[in-house]
Amino acid sequence: MFSHCFPATARRLLLALATSSLLIVAPIPAHAQSSPFAQAVIGKLGATDTGTPPVVTDIPVFSANVLREMYLGSAYEPLWSDAATADLAQAIEALREDGLDPLEYRFSRIAAQLDAPDLEALDAIERAEADILLTEAFLRAAYQLYFGKVDPQHVDPNINFIRADADGDAVARLFGAIRQGTLVDALDWARADAPAYARMRGALARYQGYADAGGWMAVPSGPTLELATEGERVQALRLRLVASEDLDPAALASPPVFDQLLEEAVRHFQRRHGLAVDGRVGPNTLRTLNVSVESRIDQLRINLERLRWILHERYDEFIIVNIADFQAAWFDSGVPVWVEDVQVGKEYTQTPVFGGRISYLEFNPTWTIPPGILRRTIIPGIRRDPQYLQKKGYLLLTQAGDEVDPDTVDWASLEGFPYLVRQPAGPDNALGQVKFIFPNPHFVFLHDTNHQELFDRTQRTFSSGCIRVRNPFVLAQRLLAPQGWTRERIDQLLASGETKRIYLDNPMRVFITYFTARVPMGTEEVLFRPDVYGRDAAVLANLNGEFIPAPGRANQGASSGAD
């Protein structure tokens, strides 16, 4: 789903935009003193970086250092021609296909030039303003296509996905794109060269087409619709499913009776939207059917933005967990080689979004109960029932790990909680019989579970934040196979009851993500998922809001847990 190869030239172009510290500004040439255009540019941008973006008309110029270097390269002559401006207008309009708003780049000062380029008719100051803002629009588009418009850490400080270092020829390449008329190609480079991104763009285009055709009418409320139901609501359901291509338009000629063809279309819709698949239109399915096409377009825009956050490097092998889809997958050279259902955190113990590397596995693990669960569950349980720990089979330990008899503790007069509580290894352990550790400040990891029955649920938000895996030993065998481990050897270790930690020779990269829409490999079918943690709204608000580039983006994550 997420494998790709982003061109190295594009990385060089775009990463230079993320940090002004990579750019060295030389002195202004003497001949520029006599050029009205040059003087106007210098007056607008300033000769050196002051740490605050200069403002041209009413637009903050975030790429001022890049511009200064470009104008040195052009000997302070204009960068833009009428032909290049027309190309930029075309490239900006195409940003709609990426879920970005073309109007954001059509600054009021350059809107007329984008519509009808005539730069020669401008005086020196007007020409300088237009030249600067045309470049700013181009650089913003390139930046946002590669990094995303929204700084992910602004909406979620846990996100630590790594950026590569910049190469030194970025400014020259951007400069060449303007001068050589290759703006469209440059923005194509900025788009992730990833099948997942292309599929999502295609989905957005289809849903924008549905909107242009009028969208769909709501299905009226009422009793559950199911086989043999008759009436106008059945025909309204057919119209709704035809509008989103879940049902063949030929079905509209059928009588207003809920038939098997309509039931299968409802099942198809339910599968696509992460609902219980029963072929009946009850309250949940009706509510989902009546989500507007405009809301689905926003959902696709949100998830295209999330793809831009992560699709910036090539990873030959990695594991990705999609919290909203309750699914984990291992990709090898772009192909999923292992896919499994997972359980994730409850609403009040949400699984965070971040990246890391699985460094070791532990078989027959014990579970030292983390502080949050101690505070919320264990301590109140002890206060209600002094035999709580014994009944649960938990051990009470000193901080040094020595066992304490709970009956010897005066729980009524105890101040604070100076103990550890640990669940011994065994089939009833909350972590099951194996855990996969990628060190992180959240104490989140993948593990087995003694609650396999919960995998039968459609929405699987049951954990305290960790990721429970349905069949973890398939994953364990795959991770350990290069080190000579077979399933038989793993089973022997499990049967022994020994708690054993095994380090990976090559730690496996893992991404914990949150995608509420995706298009699976080999299909054009859009899968929408409920926003179980309510995280979409913040991304959409920032996507529709003012652009503020992330500070120090190129160096972000260099010392994070993602690598």
XYZ file of C-alpha atoms in Angstrom:
563
model
C 0.000 0.000 0.000
C 2.713 2.476 0.945
C 5.827 1.380 -0.957
C 7.195 3.802 -3.529
C 10.295 5.326 -5.032
C 10.453 9.123 -4.748
C 12.942 10.593 -7.278
C 16.188 11.724 -5.658
C 16.137 14.935 -7.686
C 12.776 15.877 -6.219
C 14.007 15.226 -2.700
C 16.936 17.542 -3.346
C 14.637 20.214 -4.709
C 12.143 20.134 -1.900
C 14.150 19.492 1.216
C 16.038 22.731 0.700
C 12.736 24.535 1.104
C 12.317 23.118 4.588
C 15.243 24.843 6.249
C 16.941 28.140 5.489
C 20.078 26.964 7.279
C 21.024 24.982 4.192
C 21.301 28.076 2.001
C 24.252 30.451 1.783
C 23.520 33.931 0.470
C 26.376 35.703 -1.336
C 26.783 39.506 -1.529
C 24.500 41.375 -3.938
C 26.368 42.117 -7.215
C 27.314 45.743 -7.823
C 25.385 46.088 -11.106
C 22.142 45.429 -9.256
C 22.481 48.879 -7.690
C 21.389 50.475 -10.976
C 18.482 48.145 -11.785
C 15.036 49.347 -10.666
C 13.781 45.736 -10.703
C 16.740 44.560 -8.617
C 16.290 47.381 -6.145
C 12.600 46.581 -5.857
C 13.357 42.876 -5.203
C 15.971 43.756 -2.583
C 13.564 46.175 -1.002
C 10.830 43.561 -0.796
C 12.947 40.580 0.331
C 15.753 42.319 2.181
C 19.383 41.516 1.511
C 19.768 38.936 4.273
C 17.686 36.643 6.445
C 16.231 38.357 9.527
C 14.480 35.255 10.845
C 11.031 36.661 9.998
C 9.399 36.051 6.603
C 9.204 39.279 4.598
C 5.709 40.325 3.519
C 5.059 41.194 -0.134
C 1.714 42.934 -0.503
C -0.156 40.853 2.122
C 1.670 37.527 1.618
C 4.399 36.190 3.965
C 7.260 34.927 1.787
C 8.313 31.737 3.541
C 10.870 30.816 0.851
C 12.750 34.154 0.988
C 16.216 32.568 1.328
C 15.582 30.376 -1.703
C 14.431 33.444 -3.613
C 17.526 35.436 -2.668
C 19.709 32.670 -3.999
C 17.658 32.389 -7.189
C 17.920 36.131 -7.861
C 21.671 35.912 -7.420
C 21.617 33.172 -10.050
C 19.611 35.375 -12.411
C 21.848 38.429 -11.749
C 18.726 40.035 -10.268
C 16.805 39.770 -13.518
C 13.142 38.620 -13.488
C 12.652 34.866 -13.065
C 9.264 34.606 -14.753
C 8.184 34.903 -18.369
C 4.614 34.985 -19.626
C 4.977 31.397 -20.877
C 6.233 30.144 -17.495
C 3.414 31.997 -15.745
C 0.849 30.275 -17.980
C 2.450 26.910 -17.146
C 2.236 27.722 -13.438
C -1.476 28.506 -13.771
C -2.018 25.069 -15.306
C 0.042 23.354 -12.602
C -1.792 25.166 -9.798
C -5.197 24.192 -11.174
C -4.101 20.536 -11.159
C -3.519 20.703 -7.385
C -7.271 20.153 -6.950
C -6.543 16.540 -7.907
C -4.306 16.294 -4.822
C -6.962 17.640 -2.481
C -5.254 21.045 -2.291
C -7.150 24.257 -3.019
C -5.802 26.047 -6.138
C -7.176 29.356 -4.836
C -4.595 29.303 -2.024
C -1.772 29.836 -4.526
C -3.563 32.491 -6.568
C -2.480 35.399 -4.403
C -4.469 38.552 -5.205
C -1.368 40.280 -6.569
C -0.728 37.569 -9.189
C -4.265 36.342 -9.971
C -4.581 38.562 -13.047
C -1.169 37.465 -14.332
C -2.082 33.792 -13.906
C -5.275 34.365 -15.887
C -3.685 36.508 -18.605
C 0.106 36.835 -18.306
C 1.422 40.236 -19.341
C 4.458 40.871 -17.173
C 6.052 43.360 -19.565
C 3.226 45.801 -18.920
C 4.148 46.134 -15.238
C 6.414 48.785 -13.755
C 9.525 47.741 -11.800
C 7.865 47.513 -8.410
C 4.808 45.681 -9.752
C 7.046 43.322 -11.718
C 9.153 42.599 -8.627
C 6.077 41.871 -6.530
C 4.607 39.600 -9.182
C 7.937 37.819 -9.756
C 8.431 37.143 -6.054
C 4.865 35.929 -5.502
C 4.821 33.714 -8.587
C 7.908 31.993 -7.207
C 6.424 31.800 -3.716
C 3.300 30.142 -5.134
C 5.396 27.608 -7.038
C 7.603 26.806 -4.036
C 4.612 26.462 -1.706
C 2.977 24.030 -4.114
C 6.161 21.964 -4.321
C 6.633 22.008 -0.540
C 3.031 21.032 0.177
C 2.955 18.220 -2.364
C 6.033 16.672 -0.798
C 5.741 17.424 2.914
C 2.018 18.097 3.095
C 0.418 21.434 3.799
C -0.170 20.565 7.456
C 2.711 20.105 9.874
C 1.820 16.656 11.306
C 3.329 17.492 14.679
C 1.015 20.494 14.919
C -2.009 18.174 14.961
C -0.248 15.283 16.727
C 3.088 15.795 18.523
C 3.627 12.014 18.702
C 4.308 11.765 14.958
C 8.039 11.295 14.441
C 8.386 10.090 10.849
C 11.879 10.840 9.558
C 12.971 13.176 6.780
C 16.153 12.682 4.798
C 18.946 15.284 4.687
C 18.913 17.757 1.829
C 21.389 17.758 -1.051
C 23.113 20.908 -2.152
C 21.798 21.385 -5.696
C 18.146 21.982 -4.775
C 18.057 25.708 -5.490
C 19.721 25.296 -8.879
C 17.174 22.643 -9.863
C 14.201 24.753 -8.775
C 15.678 27.711 -10.596
C 16.041 25.551 -13.720
C 12.414 24.387 -13.511
C 11.260 28.024 -13.748
C 13.706 29.023 -16.458
C 13.327 25.898 -18.606
C 9.542 25.708 -18.489
C 9.443 22.400 -16.588
C 7.163 23.517 -13.770
C 4.593 20.770 -14.317
C 7.371 18.168 -14.294
C 8.803 19.637 -11.087
C 5.452 19.356 -9.321
C 5.027 15.842 -10.678
C 8.360 15.044 -9.002
C 7.014 16.500 -5.779
C 4.067 14.108 -5.780
C 4.950 10.813 -4.187
C 5.732 8.317 -6.937
C 3.694 5.767 -5.057
C 0.868 3.517 -6.249
C -1.044 4.201 -3.013
C -0.967 7.937 -3.656
C -2.016 7.518 -7.293
C -4.921 5.289 -6.262
C -6.092 7.805 -3.678
C -5.891 10.650 -6.208
C -7.990 8.543 -8.554
C -10.547 8.000 -5.801
C -10.705 11.729 -5.123
C -11.309 12.403 -8.824
C -14.208 9.920 -8.846
C -15.850 11.455 -5.791
C -15.349 14.956 -7.175
C -17.133 13.597 -10.261
C -20.008 12.364 -8.082
C -20.254 15.848 -6.578
C -20.202 17.503 -10.005
C -23.066 15.171 -11.025
C -25.141 16.310 -8.054
C -24.033 13.862 -5.358
C -26.763 11.741 -3.821
C -30.020 12.215 -1.967
C -30.413 10.936 1.577
C -32.337 7.699 2.153
C -35.323 8.618 4.353
C -35.346 7.338 7.927
C -37.617 4.507 8.941
C -37.648 0.821 9.900
C -34.804 -1.488 8.889
C -34.736 -2.214 5.161
C -34.153 -5.881 4.319
C -35.133 -8.630 1.895
C -38.762 -8.367 0.759
C -39.228 -4.810 2.117
C -41.295 -2.719 -0.293
C -41.889 0.968 -0.858
C -40.369 4.282 -1.887
C -37.493 4.004 0.587
C -36.289 0.909 -1.263
C -36.103 2.855 -4.498
C -34.339 5.722 -2.695
C -31.790 3.162 -1.469
C -31.255 1.944 -5.036
C -30.671 5.516 -6.243
C -28.181 6.099 -3.435
C -26.168 2.951 -4.163
C -26.149 3.613 -7.914
C -24.816 7.132 -7.272
C -21.701 5.729 -5.542
C -21.356 2.814 -7.998
C -22.164 0.171 -5.403
C -25.064 -0.959 -7.614
C -25.467 -1.284 -11.379
C -27.766 1.445 -12.799
C -29.792 -1.259 -14.558
C -31.222 -2.154 -11.143
C -33.224 1.083 -11.171
C -35.694 -0.593 -13.506
C -36.611 -3.151 -10.828
C -39.868 -2.920 -8.868
C -39.643 -1.119 -5.478
C -38.929 -4.383 -3.650
C -35.756 -5.164 -1.693
C -34.364 -8.088 -3.715
C -31.207 -10.200 -3.553
C -29.329 -7.938 -5.966
C -29.998 -4.973 -3.698
C -28.999 -7.001 -0.636
C -25.634 -7.818 -2.235
C -25.123 -4.134 -3.068
C -25.806 -3.253 0.584
C -23.276 -5.882 1.666
C -20.740 -4.393 -0.733
C -21.370 -0.933 0.691
C -21.049 -2.232 4.252
C -17.728 -3.936 3.495
C -16.396 -0.726 1.948
C -17.356 1.327 4.993
C -16.229 -0.947 7.814
C -19.745 -1.860 8.941
C -21.163 -5.161 10.111
C -21.965 -7.009 6.878
C -25.517 -8.334 7.088
C -27.202 -6.910 3.964
C -29.738 -4.990 6.074
C -30.073 -1.215 6.320
C -30.385 -0.528 10.033
C -29.452 2.690 11.867
C -25.650 2.406 11.423
C -25.805 1.594 7.727
C -28.451 4.277 7.120
C -26.342 6.881 8.900
C -23.316 5.931 6.773
C -25.330 5.953 3.545
C -26.417 9.505 4.335
C -22.910 10.914 4.754
C -22.694 13.527 1.994
C -20.391 13.272 -1.000
C -18.760 16.531 0.149
C -17.850 14.883 3.470
C -16.375 11.891 1.631
C -14.325 14.273 -0.542
C -12.979 15.891 2.618
C -12.172 12.453 4.028
C -10.159 11.622 0.904
C -8.370 14.991 1.078
C -7.473 14.335 4.726
C -5.993 10.951 3.921
C -4.091 12.205 0.885
C -2.494 14.678 3.292
C -1.605 11.852 5.671
C -0.021 9.975 2.771
C 2.126 13.022 2.029
C 3.413 12.894 5.612
C 4.680 9.353 5.259
C 5.499 8.837 1.569
C 8.879 10.488 1.476
C 11.407 7.642 1.528
C 11.747 4.209 0.011
C 11.491 1.361 2.496
C 12.201 -2.113 1.144
C 10.526 -3.809 4.107
C 8.305 -2.430 6.821
C 5.278 -3.234 8.948
C 2.397 -0.768 8.980
C -0.497 -0.705 11.420
C -3.606 1.226 10.386
C -5.404 2.028 13.632
C -8.672 3.091 11.975
C -8.777 -0.066 9.827
C -7.833 -2.431 12.701
C -5.266 -4.044 10.434
C -1.511 -4.631 10.252
C 0.495 -5.530 7.153
C 4.095 -6.349 6.263
C 5.266 -4.975 2.920
C 8.282 -6.332 1.078
C 9.284 -4.404 -2.061
C 5.803 -2.944 -2.292
C 3.957 -6.258 -1.941
C 1.990 -7.247 1.181
C 3.414 -10.555 2.429
C 1.495 -10.665 5.715
C -1.828 -9.051 6.640
C -3.598 -9.528 9.951
C -6.438 -8.127 12.052
C -5.540 -6.176 15.178
C -7.182 -4.635 18.219
C -6.186 -1.096 19.244
C -6.676 1.308 22.149
C -9.979 2.293 23.672
C -11.277 5.847 23.194
C -9.684 6.944 26.491
C -6.428 4.979 25.943
C -5.889 5.774 22.276
C -3.075 4.180 20.301
C -0.681 6.950 19.194
C 0.634 7.547 15.677
C 4.424 7.197 15.471
C 7.223 5.122 13.972
C 9.913 2.858 15.389
C 11.816 -0.374 14.864
C 10.995 -3.779 16.322
C 14.247 -4.698 18.059
C 13.293 -7.820 20.001
C 10.582 -10.381 20.699
C 9.755 -11.799 24.101
C 8.114 -15.211 24.405
C 6.072 -16.210 27.453
C 6.189 -12.597 28.667
C 5.244 -11.354 32.074
C 3.227 -8.142 32.234
C 4.303 -5.376 34.554
C 1.190 -3.255 34.753
C 1.920 0.303 33.575
C 1.236 3.334 35.804
C -1.908 4.419 33.959
C -3.658 1.074 34.451
C -2.409 0.880 38.023
C -4.005 4.249 38.707
C -7.283 3.601 36.839
C -7.922 -0.056 37.653
C -5.567 -1.861 40.029
C -5.418 0.546 42.986
C -9.219 1.119 43.018
C -9.664 -2.666 42.821
C -7.407 -3.216 45.855
C -9.275 -0.569 47.839
C -12.587 -2.289 47.094
C -11.273 -5.785 47.823
C -8.011 -6.539 49.714
C -7.937 -9.946 47.931
C -8.081 -8.309 44.485
C -4.472 -9.165 43.539
C -4.709 -12.807 44.625
C -7.992 -13.278 42.753
C -6.442 -11.831 39.571
C -3.296 -13.919 39.960
C -1.097 -10.788 40.081
C 2.176 -10.551 41.991
C 2.997 -7.610 44.264
C 6.665 -6.626 44.034
C 8.994 -4.058 45.489
C 10.643 -1.632 43.084
C 13.671 -3.936 43.259
C 11.543 -6.881 42.104
C 11.202 -8.760 45.405
C 7.827 -10.405 45.999
C 5.578 -8.985 48.741
C 2.676 -10.774 50.435
C -0.359 -8.509 49.869
C -1.803 -9.639 53.222
C 1.121 -7.984 55.041
C 0.337 -4.538 53.581
C -1.798 -2.071 55.518
C -3.712 -0.828 52.494
C -5.862 1.588 54.508
C -2.918 3.656 55.755
C -0.674 3.267 52.697
C 0.474 6.578 51.210
C 1.203 6.494 47.495
C 1.863 3.149 45.823
C 5.521 2.108 46.218
C 5.046 -1.280 44.529
C 5.034 -2.953 41.145
C 2.199 -5.255 40.094
C 3.085 -8.028 37.658
C 1.088 -10.736 35.920
C 3.131 -13.954 35.549
C 3.669 -15.592 32.168
C 1.048 -18.055 31.027
C -1.957 -18.563 28.758
C -4.039 -16.075 30.783
C -1.461 -13.291 30.555
C -2.888 -10.089 29.049
C 0.017 -10.014 26.564
C -0.596 -13.596 25.477
C 2.531 -15.592 24.692
C 4.627 -13.151 22.652
C 5.257 -9.436 22.412
C 7.102 -7.407 19.769
C 9.017 -4.486 21.247
C 9.978 -1.276 19.463
C 11.221 1.031 22.253
C 9.180 4.226 22.466
C 8.077 6.713 25.122
C 4.441 5.561 24.832
C 5.144 1.993 26.051
C 3.159 0.786 23.031
C 4.003 -2.444 21.229
C 2.456 -5.360 19.322
C 1.497 -8.479 21.251
C -0.602 -11.620 21.465
C -3.828 -11.508 23.497
C -5.912 -13.770 25.692
C -9.032 -12.100 24.239
C -9.146 -13.668 20.787
C -12.957 -13.588 20.850
C -12.875 -9.804 20.378
C -11.521 -10.205 16.849
C -15.060 -11.140 15.808
C -16.117 -7.505 16.367
C -16.175 -4.994 13.507
C -14.827 -2.127 15.626
C -11.912 -3.368 17.716
C -11.005 -0.613 20.190
C -10.352 -2.745 23.271
C -6.743 -2.351 24.423
C -4.990 0.068 26.755
C -3.077 1.491 23.782
C -1.010 -1.444 22.559
C -1.756 -3.379 19.372
C -3.125 -6.888 19.843
C -2.440 -9.229 16.887
C -4.830 -12.022 15.923
C -2.241 -14.636 14.837
C 1.051 -13.301 16.221
C 3.137 -16.432 15.731
C 3.000 -16.120 11.944
C 4.574 -12.698 12.388
C 7.069 -14.051 14.935
C 8.172 -16.837 12.589
C 8.588 -14.418 9.681
C 10.669 -12.004 11.767
C 12.895 -14.756 13.185
C 13.248 -16.951 10.086
C 16.487 -15.218 8.958
C 17.978 -16.216 12.329
C 17.127 -19.890 11.874
C 13.909 -20.052 13.854
C 11.174 -22.426 12.646
C 7.597 -22.619 13.876
C 8.461 -25.921 15.563
C 11.253 -24.257 17.521
C 8.941 -21.408 18.539
C 6.280 -23.898 19.690
C 8.875 -25.756 21.782
C 9.866 -22.508 23.501
C 6.237 -21.633 24.182
C 5.584 -25.081 25.649
C 8.583 -24.749 27.978
C 7.024 -21.750 29.717
C 10.428 -20.047 29.779
C 10.378 -16.280 29.402
C 12.924 -15.600 26.670
C 13.932 -12.435 24.847
C 15.283 -12.726 21.276
C 16.867 -9.715 19.585
C 16.554 -9.235 15.841
C 19.780 -9.038 13.866
C 18.021 -6.531 11.619
C 15.382 -4.501 13.496
C 12.179 -4.123 11.498
C 10.778 -0.677 10.751
C 7.180 -0.229 11.897
C 4.736 2.624 11.340
C 1.634 3.101 13.482
C -0.708 5.146 11.282
C -4.278 6.389 11.116
C -5.989 6.266 7.702
C -9.775 6.569 7.537
C -9.793 6.037 3.763
C -7.632 3.962 1.469
C -7.695 2.153 -1.862
C -6.290 -1.412 -1.672
C -3.632 -2.551 -4.101
C -5.001 -3.963 -7.348
C -8.387 -2.247 -7.045
C -10.075 1.115 -7.516
C -12.456 0.452 -4.632
C -12.392 3.059 -1.883
C -12.540 1.742 1.674
C -13.828 4.291 4.189
C -13.480 3.660 7.905
C -15.124 5.336 10.904
C -13.017 8.040 12.530
C -12.936 6.101 15.798
C -10.707 8.602 17.630
C -12.148 11.757 16.048
C -8.799 12.758 14.540
C -9.951 13.797 11.066
C -11.394 17.162 12.114
C -8.080 18.657 13.234
C -6.356 17.647 9.994
C -9.183 19.095 7.890
C -9.219 22.373 9.841
C -5.494 22.821 9.266
C -5.732 21.666 5.651
C -8.344 24.352 5.033
C -6.571 26.921 7.179
C -3.566 29.174 6.868
C -0.318 27.627 5.654
C 2.477 27.681 8.221
C 5.519 25.581 7.236
C 6.992 23.304 9.874
C 10.122 24.719 11.550
C 13.372 22.838 10.845
C 11.522 20.186 8.843
C 14.610 18.701 7.144
C 16.169 17.792 10.496
C 12.956 16.542 12.068
C 13.147 13.096 13.618
C 16.937 12.733 13.444
C 17.043 11.522 17.039
C 13.494 10.217 17.326
C 12.302 6.718 18.031
C 11.452 6.233 14.375
C 14.938 5.110 13.466
